[in-house]
Amino acid sequence: MTSNIQSSSNKKILTTWLVLLLVKLLISYFLPLSSDEAYYWVWSNNMQLSYFDHPPFISWLFYVGHLFEGWGHLVRLPAIVLAHSSLLIWALILKDKIKNLSVFFLFIFFSPILGLGSLILTPDLPVIFFWSLSTYLFLKILKNNSGLLYSLLGIFLGFGFCSKYDIVLFLIF
């Protein structure tokens, strides 16, 4: 009985997540690039390990997005999916603490940085994803002291550092 309720709840959460992702992608299709996004897009045409004022991860996402450039403004697609995936990570973290995660998703959907604001790509979006993933892994490490989890935490903190240098604060917190 409990597993049926959890399965039904998981399906509802995943369905809500997918619908909200599709709404974001539809809006993104029509929304032109902002000046900052165009700046990062230019970077993606000349890949580097770092740029004048930011780490490279946002340009890497735009680089992968070149595959979708012919379809409206879906050059943002990889970054939007990555940013939106932060919600799934928080669903894993909060599943025992919040009873109705679908309502949580709807609430977050209207927040400025994780919701509709995540359509405007900035270096903050990948760092939020990697901060969230690192938080999840850290909580797993507290329960199961595993070398693999420590390695994954290091890898994802490294990707976070390639997103925005502020992730160094994760270690302090």
Short mmCIF file of C-alpha atoms in Angstrom, two decimals:
data_model
loop_
_atom_site.label_atom_id
_atom_site.label_comp_id
_atom_site.label_asym_id
_atom_site.label_seq_id
_atom_site.Cartn_x
_atom_site.Cartn_y
_atom_site.Cartn_z
CA MET A 1 0.00 0.00 0.00
CA THR A 2 2.75 2.45 0.97
CA SER A 3 4.78 1.60 -2.15
CA ASN A 4 1.69 2.28 -4.33
CA ILE A 5 1.27 5.69 -2.72
CA GLN A 6 4.97 6.47 -3.21
CA SER A 7 4.84 5.27 -6.82
CA SER A 8 1.77 7.40 -7.49
CA SER A 9 3.43 10.38 -5.80
CA ASN A 10 6.64 9.87 -7.81
CA LYS A 11 4.65 9.74 -11.06
CA LYS A 12 2.82 12.93 -10.11
CA ILE A 13 6.11 14.67 -9.29
CA LEU A 14 7.74 13.52 -12.52
CA THR A 15 4.68 14.52 -14.56
CA THR A 16 4.62 17.97 -12.97
CA TRP A 17 8.36 18.32 -13.58
CA LEU A 18 8.01 17.32 -17.26
CA VAL A 19 5.04 19.64 -17.89
CA LEU A 20 6.90 22.58 -16.35
CA LEU A 21 10.00 21.73 -18.42
CA LEU A 22 7.92 21.65 -21.61
CA VAL A 23 6.41 25.05 -20.73
CA LYS A 24 9.91 26.46 -20.23
CA LEU A 25 11.12 25.00 -23.54
CA LEU A 26 8.09 26.36 -25.39
CA ILE A 27 8.66 29.85 -23.99
CA SER A 28 12.38 29.53 -24.75
CA TYR A 29 11.62 28.68 -28.36
CA PHE A 30 10.10 32.13 -28.90
CA LEU A 31 12.15 34.22 -26.44
CA PRO A 32 15.15 35.86 -28.14
CA LEU A 33 18.57 35.75 -26.50
CA SER A 34 19.33 38.55 -24.06
CA SER A 35 22.54 40.55 -24.47
CA ASP A 36 24.30 38.52 -21.76
CA GLU A 37 23.19 35.26 -23.35
CA ALA A 38 24.49 36.45 -26.73
CA TYR A 39 27.79 37.23 -25.00
CA TYR A 40 28.01 33.65 -23.68
CA TRP A 41 26.90 32.31 -27.06
CA VAL A 42 29.85 34.13 -28.68
CA TRP A 43 32.11 32.41 -26.17
CA SER A 44 30.70 29.05 -27.24
CA ASN A 45 31.93 29.72 -30.77
CA ASN A 46 35.48 30.06 -29.44
CA MET A 47 35.82 27.49 -26.67
CA GLN A 48 38.31 28.23 -23.88
CA LEU A 49 39.05 26.88 -20.42
CA SER A 50 38.19 30.29 -18.95
CA TYR A 51 37.04 33.72 -20.10
CA PHE A 52 37.72 37.29 -19.06
CA ASP A 53 35.08 37.54 -16.37
CA HIS A 54 33.54 34.06 -15.88
CA PRO A 55 34.37 30.38 -15.77
CA PRO A 56 33.52 28.41 -18.94
CA PHE A 57 30.59 26.12 -18.03
CA ILE A 58 27.83 28.37 -19.41
CA SER A 59 29.65 28.52 -22.75
CA TRP A 60 30.00 24.72 -22.72
CA LEU A 61 26.22 24.46 -22.37
CA PHE A 62 25.73 26.86 -25.27
CA TYR A 63 28.26 24.82 -27.26
CA VAL A 64 26.12 21.69 -26.82
CA GLY A 65 23.08 23.85 -27.61
CA HIS A 66 24.45 24.58 -31.08
CA LEU A 67 22.84 21.26 -32.06
CA PHE A 68 19.42 22.91 -31.58
CA GLU A 69 20.22 26.31 -33.05
CA GLY A 70 18.04 25.81 -36.10
CA TRP A 71 14.92 25.50 -33.93
CA GLY A 72 13.96 28.93 -32.69
CA HIS A 73 16.06 29.90 -29.72
CA LEU A 74 16.49 26.36 -28.40
CA VAL A 75 20.25 26.87 -28.23
CA ARG A 76 19.33 27.24 -24.54
CA LEU A 77 17.91 23.71 -24.30
CA PRO A 78 20.86 21.96 -22.54
CA ALA A 79 21.15 24.71 -19.93
CA ILE A 80 17.39 24.83 -19.30
CA VAL A 81 17.25 21.05 -18.82
CA LEU A 82 20.26 21.20 -16.48
CA ALA A 83 18.79 24.05 -14.44
CA HIS A 84 15.36 22.44 -14.33
CA SER A 85 16.96 19.19 -13.15
CA SER A 86 17.92 21.02 -9.96
CA LEU A 87 14.26 20.62 -8.99
CA LEU A 88 14.54 16.84 -9.19
CA ILE A 89 17.59 16.90 -6.96
CA TRP A 90 15.72 18.99 -4.41
CA ALA A 91 12.80 16.58 -4.68
CA LEU A 92 15.19 13.80 -3.61
CA ILE A 93 16.51 15.94 -0.75
CA LEU A 94 13.08 17.10 0.45
CA LYS A 95 10.91 14.03 -0.26
CA ASP A 96 10.71 13.12 3.44
CA LYS A 97 10.27 16.72 4.59
CA ILE A 98 7.56 18.06 2.25
CA LYS A 99 4.34 16.14 1.75
CA ASN A 100 3.24 17.60 -1.60
CA LEU A 101 6.27 18.17 -3.83
CA SER A 102 4.10 18.99 -6.86
CA VAL A 103 2.91 22.14 -5.08
CA PHE A 104 6.55 22.84 -4.19
CA PHE A 105 7.44 22.57 -7.91
CA LEU A 106 4.65 24.95 -8.87
CA PHE A 107 5.81 27.42 -6.23
CA ILE A 108 9.41 27.20 -7.43
CA PHE A 109 8.27 27.53 -11.07
CA PHE A 110 7.34 31.14 -10.35
CA SER A 111 10.56 31.94 -8.50
CA PRO A 112 12.98 34.30 -10.25
CA ILE A 113 16.03 32.05 -10.56
CA LEU A 114 14.77 28.47 -10.73
CA GLY A 115 11.42 29.14 -12.33
CA LEU A 116 10.73 31.21 -15.38
CA GLY A 117 13.85 33.24 -14.64
CA SER A 118 15.94 30.22 -15.55
CA LEU A 119 15.07 30.85 -19.18
CA ILE A 120 17.66 33.62 -19.17
CA LEU A 121 20.93 31.72 -19.03
CA THR A 122 23.58 32.93 -16.62
CA PRO A 123 26.51 31.21 -14.90
CA ASP A 124 24.26 30.99 -11.83
CA LEU A 125 22.13 28.21 -13.33
CA PRO A 126 24.81 25.51 -13.60
CA VAL A 127 26.26 26.47 -10.21
CA ILE A 128 22.81 26.03 -8.64
CA PHE A 129 22.60 22.58 -10.22
CA PHE A 130 26.04 21.53 -8.98
CA TRP A 131 25.45 23.08 -5.53
CA SER A 132 22.20 21.12 -5.29
CA LEU A 133 23.87 17.90 -6.43
CA SER A 134 26.75 18.45 -4.01
CA THR A 135 24.28 19.02 -1.17
CA TYR A 136 22.52 15.77 -2.04
CA LEU A 137 25.84 13.88 -2.14
CA PHE A 138 26.99 15.44 1.12
CA LEU A 139 23.78 14.29 2.82
CA LYS A 140 24.35 10.79 1.39
CA ILE A 141 27.93 10.85 2.73
CA LEU A 142 26.62 11.63 6.21
CA LYS A 143 24.60 8.39 6.06
CA ASN A 144 27.06 6.20 4.12
CA ASN A 145 30.76 7.02 4.30
CA SER A 146 31.75 5.86 0.80
CA GLY A 147 34.83 6.68 -1.26
CA LEU A 148 32.70 6.76 -4.40
CA LEU A 149 30.42 9.41 -2.90
CA TYR A 150 33.44 11.51 -1.89
CA SER A 151 34.82 11.21 -5.43
CA LEU A 152 31.51 12.23 -6.99
CA LEU A 153 31.27 15.15 -4.58
CA GLY A 154 34.72 16.32 -5.65
CA ILE A 155 33.87 15.97 -9.34
CA PHE A 156 30.61 17.90 -9.04
CA LEU A 157 32.20 20.62 -6.90
CA GLY A 158 34.83 20.90 -9.66
CA PHE A 159 32.11 21.32 -12.28
CA GLY A 160 30.51 23.88 -9.97
CA PHE A 161 33.82 25.74 -9.83
CA CYS A 162 33.83 25.74 -13.65
CA SER A 163 30.35 27.31 -13.43
CA LYS A 164 30.95 30.09 -10.94
CA TYR A 165 33.67 30.56 -8.37
CA ASP A 166 31.15 31.14 -5.58
CA ILE A 167 30.82 27.37 -5.13
CA VAL A 168 33.96 27.51 -3.00
CA LEU A 169 31.58 28.74 -0.27
CA PHE A 170 30.03 25.24 -0.23
CA LEU A 171 33.05 24.01 1.71
CA ILE A 172 32.66 26.78 4.29
CA PHE A 173 28.94 26.11 4.76
#
